[in-house]
Amino acid sequence: MKDFLNNKVIPKMMVFINTKAIRGLKDGLLYSMPMMIIGSIFLLLANFPYTPFANWLGSVGITPVLNQAYESTFNIMALIASIGIAYTYVKNEGYNGMPAGVISLCTYLLFQPSQVTNQEGANVGVIFKTWTGGQGMIGAIIIGLIVGWIYTVFLKKNITIKMPEGVPEGVAASFTALIPGAVVIIAASIIYAVVKNMFDTTPMEWIYKTIQIPLQGLTDSFGGVVAMGFLIPFFWFFGIHGSTLVGGIMGPLLTANSAANQAILDSGRELNLANGGHIVTQQFLDQFMTVTGAGITIGLVIYLTFFAKSNQCRQVGRLGIGPACFNINEPVLFGTPVVLNPIMAIPFMIMPVLSGTIQYLAIYTGLCPMYKGILVPWTCPPIISGFLIGGWRTALLQVGILALSFFVYLPFIRVIDKMYEKQENQTQG
């Protein structure tokens, strides 16, 4: 079985993971993450859970400033992603990626609605933050990947303007981007004209309606929860970083769900299913399906640290309990081990699905609130993260999930612990 997995399954998975598109997507999206987290902090302050303090912020004029900072960070995440994906794609090919990032940005803006009629009836050019945020995420991914690919093709085939030696690098790079940039913008303009005339909409709006909304619907379902809960530990079982792989693919859609929820609140409506609220968001994944690490292994760590009888298990527990508080569990995955251990695979794959199911039902029935646009770093300790994203009810649900993980792992880790204890006694004897 191990030979089959190592020789047949894992190589094919690694081929997919290392494709140019997946690498560009996964690494390029990271450029938007810092601003999303920073924006979430401003959003949290602008909507501070302590009402007297929140009212004071509004009375002294600080709340509008906080909202402006949020709008200029979190709500341009797709715009940053369009630059980052194209840049990373070209950089991974060994070329200067910044020109491709700029071309991708221009294409991204070209595809959006760009005018609004003011009170005097005149058309005014604008950049809609609606489309630079969550609603433009899939468009940003498509544009970033296509622009990165086209730009790379032109450079590989030397279809560029070459400057003589001695010309400054910055000047030479700008001329290198001239031909591929012109081709991309001309092609994008033609696409814009065709979509506008045929469908009376812009390409970005068309992508959102025909691609992004259906994809978000797939993620925002119980089936999507089960799939994510199973696939992340499934890949980790083979030693593949499942959180990065699945998160890289699902992350844009889950983040778009979070942004859509915040947009509902910003419009003055109540955040619920009737108003189009999303249950499954980035917070759903980070704080309940990978909290304390893939597989939600905090229960395993607690047993290893405080209840294990074998020296090996106790040592792994001591090494793993500190990182587990910050959602890092590699010491436990490889030290117990969980990776390629058929006994530990059972609770490792069951626990995230169980946690996701409980959380889905809690939000669906109204026991816990839907998540707003507030994101916390993935290293934020559990319970604290639960309180920040959803208040005391979400934090209490996290406590219950973490406690449940102990009993889910208990019968399986006992088998491993007894096996190690027996081996240690034989060695000492």
Tab-separated table of C-alpha atoms in Angstrom:
chain	number	residue	atom	x	y	z
A	1	MET	CA	0.000	0.000	0.000
A	2	LYS	CA	2.786	2.401	0.921
A	3	ASP	CA	4.632	1.643	-2.328
A	4	PHE	CA	1.443	2.266	-4.311
A	5	LEU	CA	0.907	5.622	-2.626
A	6	ASN	CA	4.538	6.689	-2.964
A	7	ASN	CA	4.915	5.563	-6.574
A	8	LYS	CA	1.471	6.220	-8.042
A	9	VAL	CA	-0.626	8.629	-5.989
A	10	ILE	CA	1.789	11.142	-4.508
A	11	PRO	CA	3.777	11.816	-7.732
A	12	LYS	CA	0.565	12.688	-9.584
A	13	MET	CA	-0.528	14.981	-6.756
A	14	MET	CA	2.840	16.717	-6.779
A	15	VAL	CA	2.633	17.240	-10.543
A	16	PHE	CA	-0.667	19.065	-10.028
A	17	ILE	CA	0.631	21.086	-7.084
A	18	ASN	CA	3.717	22.181	-9.011
A	19	THR	CA	1.889	23.308	-12.151
A	20	LYS	CA	2.651	26.892	-13.127
A	21	ALA	CA	-0.944	27.986	-12.616
A	22	ILE	CA	-1.297	26.532	-9.101
A	23	ARG	CA	2.068	27.926	-8.004
A	24	GLY	CA	1.239	31.350	-9.401
A	25	LEU	CA	-2.199	31.317	-7.815
A	26	LYS	CA	-1.036	30.081	-4.406
A	27	ASP	CA	1.970	32.392	-4.107
A	28	GLY	CA	0.392	35.388	-5.830
A	29	LEU	CA	-2.589	35.522	-3.474
A	30	LEU	CA	-0.245	35.895	-0.512
A	31	TYR	CA	0.439	39.503	-1.546
A	32	SER	CA	-3.140	40.475	-0.665
A	33	MET	CA	-3.130	38.712	2.717
A	34	PRO	CA	-1.298	41.395	4.792
A	35	MET	CA	-3.676	44.150	3.684
A	36	MET	CA	-6.687	41.927	4.340
A	37	ILE	CA	-5.558	41.303	7.912
A	38	ILE	CA	-4.715	44.973	8.469
A	39	GLY	CA	-8.077	45.972	7.013
A	40	SER	CA	-9.808	43.507	9.330
A	41	ILE	CA	-8.225	45.210	12.335
A	42	PHE	CA	-9.641	48.581	11.247
A	43	LEU	CA	-13.028	46.951	10.613
A	44	LEU	CA	-12.987	45.394	14.085
A	45	LEU	CA	-12.206	48.765	15.674
A	46	ALA	CA	-14.902	50.504	13.622
A	47	ASN	CA	-17.416	47.902	14.835
A	48	PHE	CA	-16.033	47.443	18.341
A	49	PRO	CA	-18.192	45.004	20.368
A	50	TYR	CA	-18.298	47.334	23.400
A	51	THR	CA	-21.091	49.792	22.524
A	52	PRO	CA	-20.028	52.794	24.687
A	53	PHE	CA	-16.532	52.725	23.196
A	54	ALA	CA	-17.908	52.305	19.669
A	55	ASN	CA	-20.231	55.288	20.209
A	56	TRP	CA	-17.315	57.375	21.493
A	57	LEU	CA	-15.276	56.590	18.388
A	58	GLY	CA	-18.167	57.804	16.254
A	59	SER	CA	-18.730	60.945	18.305
A	60	VAL	CA	-15.122	62.129	17.971
A	61	GLY	CA	-14.985	61.363	14.250
A	62	ILE	CA	-12.653	58.365	14.371
A	63	THR	CA	-15.081	55.801	12.932
A	64	PRO	CA	-15.129	57.347	9.416
A	65	VAL	CA	-11.324	57.261	9.399
A	66	LEU	CA	-11.320	53.609	10.407
A	67	ASN	CA	-13.827	52.808	7.660
A	68	GLN	CA	-11.710	54.663	5.110
A	69	ALA	CA	-8.658	52.606	6.117
A	70	TYR	CA	-10.710	49.401	5.862
A	71	GLU	CA	-12.042	50.336	2.423
A	72	SER	CA	-8.523	51.068	1.189
A	73	THR	CA	-7.017	47.777	2.369
A	74	PHE	CA	-9.492	44.907	2.664
A	75	ASN	CA	-11.684	46.126	-0.192
A	76	ILE	CA	-8.887	46.164	-2.761
A	77	MET	CA	-7.764	42.578	-2.137
A	78	ALA	CA	-8.730	41.432	-5.652
A	79	LEU	CA	-6.862	44.325	-7.225
A	80	ILE	CA	-3.710	43.359	-5.315
A	81	ALA	CA	-4.249	39.703	-6.234
A	82	SER	CA	-4.410	40.500	-9.942
A	83	ILE	CA	-0.973	42.105	-9.705
A	84	GLY	CA	0.503	39.451	-7.421
A	85	ILE	CA	-0.607	36.445	-9.471
A	86	ALA	CA	0.761	37.763	-12.776
A	87	TYR	CA	3.955	38.928	-11.067
A	88	THR	CA	4.518	35.561	-9.366
A	89	TYR	CA	3.733	33.542	-12.488
A	90	VAL	CA	6.354	35.414	-14.520
A	91	LYS	CA	8.866	35.510	-11.666
A	92	ASN	CA	8.622	31.728	-11.291
A	93	GLU	CA	9.573	31.485	-14.970
A	94	GLY	CA	12.773	33.398	-14.262
A	95	TYR	CA	11.806	36.825	-15.624
A	96	ASN	CA	11.112	40.237	-14.136
A	97	GLY	CA	7.496	39.923	-13.026
A	98	MET	CA	6.650	43.543	-12.253
A	99	PRO	CA	5.778	44.568	-15.846
A	100	ALA	CA	3.361	41.647	-16.049
A	101	GLY	CA	1.801	42.754	-12.757
A	102	VAL	CA	1.243	46.248	-14.137
A	103	ILE	CA	-0.288	44.887	-17.362
A	104	SER	CA	-2.576	42.654	-15.294
A	105	LEU	CA	-3.668	45.655	-13.206
A	106	CYS	CA	-4.536	47.664	-16.327
A	107	THR	CA	-6.480	44.730	-17.777
A	108	TYR	CA	-8.284	44.238	-14.495
A	109	LEU	CA	-9.408	47.869	-14.444
A	110	LEU	CA	-10.319	47.763	-18.142
A	111	PHE	CA	-12.763	44.908	-17.509
A	112	GLN	CA	-14.669	46.780	-14.780
A	113	PRO	CA	-17.525	49.295	-14.934
A	114	SER	CA	-15.818	52.682	-15.106
A	115	GLN	CA	-18.459	55.403	-15.135
A	116	VAL	CA	-21.247	56.685	-12.922
A	117	THR	CA	-23.756	59.454	-13.525
A	118	ASN	CA	-23.628	62.297	-11.000
A	119	GLN	CA	-26.500	64.513	-9.828
A	120	GLU	CA	-25.971	66.901	-12.754
A	121	GLY	CA	-26.408	64.052	-15.225
A	122	ALA	CA	-22.761	63.993	-16.310
A	123	ASN	CA	-20.734	60.796	-16.602
A	124	VAL	CA	-17.840	60.624	-14.138
A	125	GLY	CA	-14.971	58.150	-14.340
A	126	VAL	CA	-14.568	55.998	-11.218
A	127	ILE	CA	-12.975	52.829	-9.900
A	128	PHE	CA	-15.641	50.813	-8.088
A	129	LYS	CA	-14.415	49.278	-4.859
A	130	THR	CA	-17.206	46.760	-5.291
A	131	TRP	CA	-15.113	45.150	-8.014
A	132	THR	CA	-11.706	45.617	-6.397
A	133	GLY	CA	-12.852	43.552	-3.400
A	134	GLY	CA	-14.485	40.163	-3.032
A	135	GLN	CA	-16.729	40.361	-6.093
A	136	GLY	CA	-13.714	40.735	-8.359
A	137	MET	CA	-11.647	37.881	-6.933
A	138	ILE	CA	-12.296	35.243	-9.606
A	139	GLY	CA	-11.818	37.846	-12.312
A	140	ALA	CA	-8.494	38.774	-10.727
A	141	ILE	CA	-7.375	35.137	-10.724
A	142	ILE	CA	-8.332	34.593	-14.367
A	143	ILE	CA	-6.717	37.831	-15.528
A	144	GLY	CA	-3.554	37.341	-13.468
A	145	LEU	CA	-2.962	33.822	-14.752
A	146	ILE	CA	-3.698	34.619	-18.406
A	147	VAL	CA	-1.596	37.787	-18.433
A	148	GLY	CA	1.272	35.979	-16.704
A	149	TRP	CA	1.121	33.162	-19.258
A	150	ILE	CA	0.943	35.483	-22.302
A	151	TYR	CA	3.769	37.674	-21.032
A	152	THR	CA	5.956	34.609	-20.442
A	153	VAL	CA	5.265	33.268	-23.939
A	154	PHE	CA	6.378	36.552	-25.512
A	155	LEU	CA	9.592	36.603	-23.493
A	156	LYS	CA	10.409	32.965	-24.200
A	157	LYS	CA	9.974	33.522	-27.929
A	158	ASN	CA	11.935	36.813	-27.770
A	159	ILE	CA	9.010	38.806	-29.188
A	160	THR	CA	10.139	41.980	-27.445
A	161	ILE	CA	11.911	45.247	-28.130
A	162	LYS	CA	15.556	44.784	-27.212
A	163	MET	CA	17.569	47.755	-26.064
A	164	PRO	CA	21.340	48.037	-26.599
A	165	GLU	CA	23.786	47.324	-23.801
A	166	GLY	CA	24.320	50.185	-21.394
A	167	VAL	CA	20.656	51.158	-21.225
A	168	PRO	CA	19.466	51.237	-17.563
A	169	GLU	CA	17.684	48.083	-16.494
A	170	GLY	CA	14.449	49.899	-15.645
A	171	VAL	CA	14.289	51.528	-19.062
A	172	ALA	CA	15.056	48.243	-20.811
A	173	ALA	CA	12.338	46.441	-18.819
A	174	SER	CA	9.743	49.014	-19.830
A	175	PHE	CA	10.503	48.477	-23.527
A	176	THR	CA	10.525	44.704	-23.021
A	177	ALA	CA	6.931	44.942	-21.771
A	178	LEU	CA	5.795	47.154	-24.637
A	179	ILE	CA	4.836	44.509	-27.227
A	180	PRO	CA	3.234	41.937	-24.880
A	181	GLY	CA	1.516	44.758	-23.010
A	182	ALA	CA	0.083	46.209	-26.210
A	183	VAL	CA	-1.162	42.800	-27.353
A	184	VAL	CA	-2.825	42.080	-24.013
A	185	ILE	CA	-4.542	45.484	-23.764
A	186	ILE	CA	-5.745	45.352	-27.379
A	187	ALA	CA	-7.114	41.835	-26.858
A	188	ALA	CA	-8.753	42.894	-23.578
A	189	SER	CA	-10.348	45.895	-25.286
A	190	ILE	CA	-11.822	43.650	-27.983
A	191	ILE	CA	-13.184	41.288	-25.313
A	192	TYR	CA	-14.682	44.253	-23.469
A	193	ALA	CA	-16.398	45.491	-26.639
A	194	VAL	CA	-17.791	42.049	-27.503
A	195	VAL	CA	-19.145	41.372	-23.999
A	196	LYS	CA	-20.575	44.894	-23.732
A	197	ASN	CA	-22.398	44.658	-27.043
A	198	MET	CA	-23.587	41.054	-26.713
A	199	PHE	CA	-24.561	40.956	-23.039
A	200	ASP	CA	-24.869	44.659	-22.122
A	201	THR	CA	-22.469	44.211	-19.228
A	202	THR	CA	-18.744	44.361	-18.508
A	203	PRO	CA	-16.434	41.323	-18.527
A	204	MET	CA	-15.937	41.589	-14.758
A	205	GLU	CA	-19.666	41.581	-14.108
A	206	TRP	CA	-20.113	38.671	-16.534
A	207	ILE	CA	-17.388	36.637	-14.790
A	208	TYR	CA	-18.993	37.328	-11.432
A	209	LYS	CA	-22.470	36.274	-12.515
A	210	THR	CA	-21.569	33.215	-14.601
A	211	ILE	CA	-18.498	31.847	-12.791
A	212	GLN	CA	-17.958	33.306	-9.329
A	213	ILE	CA	-21.510	33.109	-7.974
A	214	PRO	CA	-21.909	29.403	-8.888
A	215	LEU	CA	-18.465	28.602	-7.458
A	216	GLN	CA	-19.252	30.448	-4.235
A	217	GLY	CA	-22.485	28.490	-4.050
A	218	LEU	CA	-20.551	25.228	-4.275
A	219	THR	CA	-18.189	26.231	-1.474
A	220	ASP	CA	-21.033	27.587	0.645
A	221	SER	CA	-22.699	24.213	1.063
A	222	PHE	CA	-22.555	21.246	3.377
A	223	GLY	CA	-20.960	19.210	0.602
A	224	GLY	CA	-18.229	21.825	0.292
A	225	VAL	CA	-17.635	21.633	4.041
A	226	VAL	CA	-17.259	17.846	3.953
A	227	ALA	CA	-14.936	18.033	0.942
A	228	MET	CA	-12.627	20.596	2.576
A	229	GLY	CA	-12.699	18.815	5.914
A	230	PHE	CA	-11.631	15.546	4.303
A	231	LEU	CA	-9.179	16.730	1.639
A	232	ILE	CA	-6.903	18.818	3.890
A	233	PRO	CA	-5.987	15.948	6.264
A	234	PHE	CA	-6.090	13.493	3.345
A	235	PHE	CA	-3.242	15.308	1.603
A	236	TRP	CA	-1.412	15.789	4.908
A	237	PHE	CA	-1.586	12.033	5.498
A	238	PHE	CA	0.748	11.608	2.521
A	239	GLY	CA	3.044	14.388	3.738
A	240	ILE	CA	1.634	16.989	1.336
A	241	HIS	CA	0.758	20.375	2.839
A	242	GLY	CA	-3.003	20.006	2.459
A	243	SER	CA	-3.778	23.346	4.109
A	244	THR	CA	-1.760	25.205	1.501
A	245	LEU	CA	-3.047	23.143	-1.416
A	246	VAL	CA	-6.761	23.244	-0.598
A	247	GLY	CA	-6.544	26.740	0.875
A	248	GLY	CA	-4.830	28.036	-2.235
A	249	ILE	CA	-7.677	26.831	-4.417
A	250	MET	CA	-10.613	27.478	-2.089
A	251	GLY	CA	-9.226	30.557	-0.342
A	252	PRO	CA	-10.269	33.128	-2.977
A	253	LEU	CA	-13.851	31.869	-2.946
A	254	LEU	CA	-14.034	31.691	0.846
A	255	THR	CA	-12.575	35.179	1.147
A	256	ALA	CA	-15.113	36.405	-1.391
A	257	ASN	CA	-17.845	34.887	0.799
A	258	SER	CA	-16.490	36.835	3.790
A	259	ALA	CA	-16.405	40.048	1.764
A	260	ALA	CA	-19.962	39.444	0.521
A	261	ASN	CA	-21.164	39.077	4.116
A	262	GLN	CA	-19.544	42.365	5.065
A	263	ALA	CA	-21.115	44.030	2.021
A	264	ILE	CA	-24.540	42.951	3.276
A	265	LEU	CA	-23.866	44.620	6.618
A	266	ASP	CA	-22.439	47.729	4.949
A	267	SER	CA	-25.670	48.065	2.972
A	268	GLY	CA	-27.630	48.268	6.231
A	269	ARG	CA	-29.236	44.842	5.937
A	270	GLU	CA	-29.190	42.067	8.500
A	271	LEU	CA	-26.641	39.332	7.866
A	272	ASN	CA	-28.721	36.170	7.436
A	273	LEU	CA	-29.563	33.511	4.871
A	274	ALA	CA	-32.615	35.409	3.653
A	275	ASN	CA	-30.411	38.342	2.625
A	276	GLY	CA	-27.880	36.125	0.871
A	277	GLY	CA	-25.441	35.615	3.735
A	278	HIS	CA	-22.772	32.927	3.397
A	279	ILE	CA	-22.167	30.303	6.074
A	280	VAL	CA	-18.859	28.931	4.767
A	281	THR	CA	-16.177	31.627	4.738
A	282	GLN	CA	-12.434	31.925	5.259
A	283	GLN	CA	-13.015	32.195	9.003
A	284	PHE	CA	-15.065	28.993	8.865
A	285	LEU	CA	-12.048	27.157	7.464
A	286	ASP	CA	-9.309	28.801	9.516
A	287	GLN	CA	-10.911	28.856	12.947
A	288	PHE	CA	-12.868	25.596	12.943
A	289	MET	CA	-11.475	23.188	10.344
A	290	THR	CA	-7.736	23.809	10.688
A	291	VAL	CA	-7.659	25.380	14.159
A	292	THR	CA	-4.623	24.122	16.161
A	293	GLY	CA	-3.416	22.695	12.848
A	294	ALA	CA	-4.744	20.373	10.159
A	295	GLY	CA	-6.882	17.630	11.680
A	296	ILE	CA	-7.622	19.786	14.775
A	297	THR	CA	-4.977	17.868	16.716
A	298	ILE	CA	-5.162	19.788	20.007
A	299	GLY	CA	-6.914	16.812	21.650
A	300	LEU	CA	-4.069	14.567	20.515
A	301	VAL	CA	-1.496	17.039	21.882
A	302	ILE	CA	-3.236	17.222	25.253
A	303	TYR	CA	-3.205	13.438	25.578
A	304	LEU	CA	0.454	13.215	24.562
A	305	THR	CA	1.469	15.928	27.013
A	306	PHE	CA	-0.553	15.024	30.111
A	307	PHE	CA	-1.786	11.436	29.822
A	308	ALA	CA	0.684	9.471	27.691
A	309	LYS	CA	2.606	6.634	29.382
A	310	SER	CA	5.354	6.170	26.820
A	311	ASN	CA	8.378	8.471	26.876
A	312	GLN	CA	8.200	8.978	23.121
A	313	CYS	CA	4.608	10.230	23.204
A	314	ARG	CA	5.255	12.514	26.181
A	315	GLN	CA	8.273	14.029	24.440
A	316	VAL	CA	6.282	14.691	21.260
A	317	GLY	CA	3.550	16.282	23.353
A	318	ARG	CA	5.989	18.640	25.069
A	319	LEU	CA	7.395	19.681	21.707
A	320	GLY	CA	3.974	20.152	20.150
A	321	ILE	CA	1.866	21.898	22.785
A	322	GLY	CA	3.440	25.332	22.342
A	323	PRO	CA	3.125	25.482	18.537
A	324	ALA	CA	-0.400	24.013	18.760
A	325	CYS	CA	-1.547	27.131	20.608
A	326	PHE	CA	-0.667	29.051	17.449
A	327	ASN	CA	-2.202	26.509	15.034
A	328	ILE	CA	1.073	24.808	14.084
A	329	ASN	CA	1.133	21.039	14.415
A	330	GLU	CA	3.985	19.738	12.240
A	331	PRO	CA	5.895	18.440	15.326
A	332	VAL	CA	2.934	16.200	16.164
A	333	LEU	CA	2.161	15.167	12.576
A	334	PHE	CA	5.676	13.909	11.988
A	335	GLY	CA	6.633	13.044	15.572
A	336	THR	CA	3.723	10.812	16.617
A	337	PRO	CA	3.557	10.179	13.631
A	338	VAL	CA	0.206	10.920	12.021
A	339	VAL	CA	1.617	11.063	8.490
A	340	LEU	CA	1.365	7.619	6.816
A	341	ASN	CA	0.007	6.121	10.050
A	342	PRO	CA	-3.210	4.216	9.182
A	343	ILE	CA	-4.359	4.106	12.824
A	344	MET	CA	-4.140	7.886	13.318
A	345	ALA	CA	-5.565	8.594	9.861
A	346	ILE	CA	-9.065	7.778	11.111
A	347	PRO	CA	-9.478	10.544	13.747
A	348	PHE	CA	-7.244	12.856	11.713
A	349	MET	CA	-9.718	12.832	8.822
A	350	ILE	CA	-12.906	12.528	10.879
A	351	MET	CA	-12.340	15.450	13.256
A	352	PRO	CA	-12.337	18.334	10.693
A	353	VAL	CA	-15.466	16.957	9.006
A	354	LEU	CA	-17.161	16.638	12.398
A	355	SER	CA	-16.125	20.157	13.389
A	356	GLY	CA	-17.293	21.615	10.086
A	357	THR	CA	-20.643	19.834	10.395
A	358	ILE	CA	-21.239	21.132	13.914
A	359	GLN	CA	-20.257	24.663	12.946
A	360	TYR	CA	-22.405	24.606	9.793
A	361	LEU	CA	-25.463	23.523	11.781
A	362	ALA	CA	-24.762	26.079	14.528
A	363	ILE	CA	-24.711	28.941	12.021
A	364	TYR	CA	-27.576	27.580	9.925
A	365	THR	CA	-29.859	27.316	12.976
A	366	GLY	CA	-28.803	30.714	14.335
A	367	LEU	CA	-27.020	29.416	17.431
A	368	CYS	CA	-23.897	31.225	16.219
A	369	PRO	CA	-23.707	34.330	14.017
A	370	MET	CA	-22.510	34.419	10.441
A	371	TYR	CA	-19.024	35.794	9.978
A	372	LYS	CA	-18.445	39.380	8.926
A	373	GLY	CA	-15.407	40.625	7.029
A	374	ILE	CA	-13.159	40.440	10.086
A	375	LEU	CA	-10.208	38.128	9.449
A	376	VAL	CA	-7.543	37.241	11.976
A	377	PRO	CA	-4.059	35.845	11.278
A	378	TRP	CA	-4.091	32.063	11.011
A	379	THR	CA	-1.641	31.949	13.939
A	380	CYS	CA	-4.114	33.663	16.290
A	381	PRO	CA	-4.706	31.349	19.291
A	382	PRO	CA	-8.047	29.522	19.412
A	383	ILE	CA	-10.864	30.900	21.575
A	384	ILE	CA	-9.355	34.378	21.160
A	385	SER	CA	-9.810	34.032	17.404
A	386	GLY	CA	-13.343	32.747	17.917
A	387	PHE	CA	-14.267	35.756	20.023
A	388	LEU	CA	-12.783	38.206	17.518
A	389	ILE	CA	-14.597	36.813	14.489
A	390	GLY	CA	-17.945	35.965	16.056
A	391	GLY	CA	-18.221	36.992	19.696
A	392	TRP	CA	-18.688	34.875	22.796
A	393	ARG	CA	-20.976	32.299	21.189
A	394	THR	CA	-18.396	31.465	18.523
A	395	ALA	CA	-15.644	31.314	21.156
A	396	LEU	CA	-17.772	28.944	23.239
A	397	LEU	CA	-18.349	26.739	20.203
A	398	GLN	CA	-14.595	26.625	19.662
A	399	VAL	CA	-14.123	25.450	23.242
A	400	GLY	CA	-16.591	22.637	22.629
A	401	ILE	CA	-14.869	21.588	19.398
A	402	LEU	CA	-11.431	21.563	21.027
A	403	ALA	CA	-12.750	19.471	23.918
A	404	LEU	CA	-14.408	17.076	21.483
A	405	SER	CA	-11.118	16.530	19.664
A	406	PHE	CA	-9.637	14.943	22.807
A	407	PHE	CA	-12.287	12.210	22.882
A	408	VAL	CA	-12.137	11.645	19.110
A	409	TYR	CA	-8.370	11.024	19.222
A	410	LEU	CA	-8.351	9.205	22.573
A	411	PRO	CA	-9.034	5.565	21.572
A	412	PHE	CA	-6.613	5.726	18.649
A	413	ILE	CA	-3.662	7.411	20.352
A	414	ARG	CA	-4.023	4.968	23.255
A	415	VAL	CA	-3.231	2.137	20.850
A	416	ILE	CA	-0.099	3.939	19.662
A	417	ASP	CA	0.909	4.894	23.192
A	418	LYS	CA	0.613	1.296	24.450
A	419	MET	CA	2.646	0.066	21.500
A	420	TYR	CA	5.446	2.541	22.235
A	421	GLU	CA	5.309	1.745	25.963
A	422	LYS	CA	5.665	-1.966	25.237
A	423	GLN	CA	8.640	-1.333	22.939
A	424	GLU	CA	10.321	0.856	25.575
A	425	ASN	CA	9.815	-1.796	28.298
A	426	GLN	CA	11.292	-4.476	26.049
A	427	THR	CA	14.289	-2.264	25.295
A	428	GLN	CA	14.878	-1.532	28.993
A	429	GLY	CA	14.408	-5.187	29.913
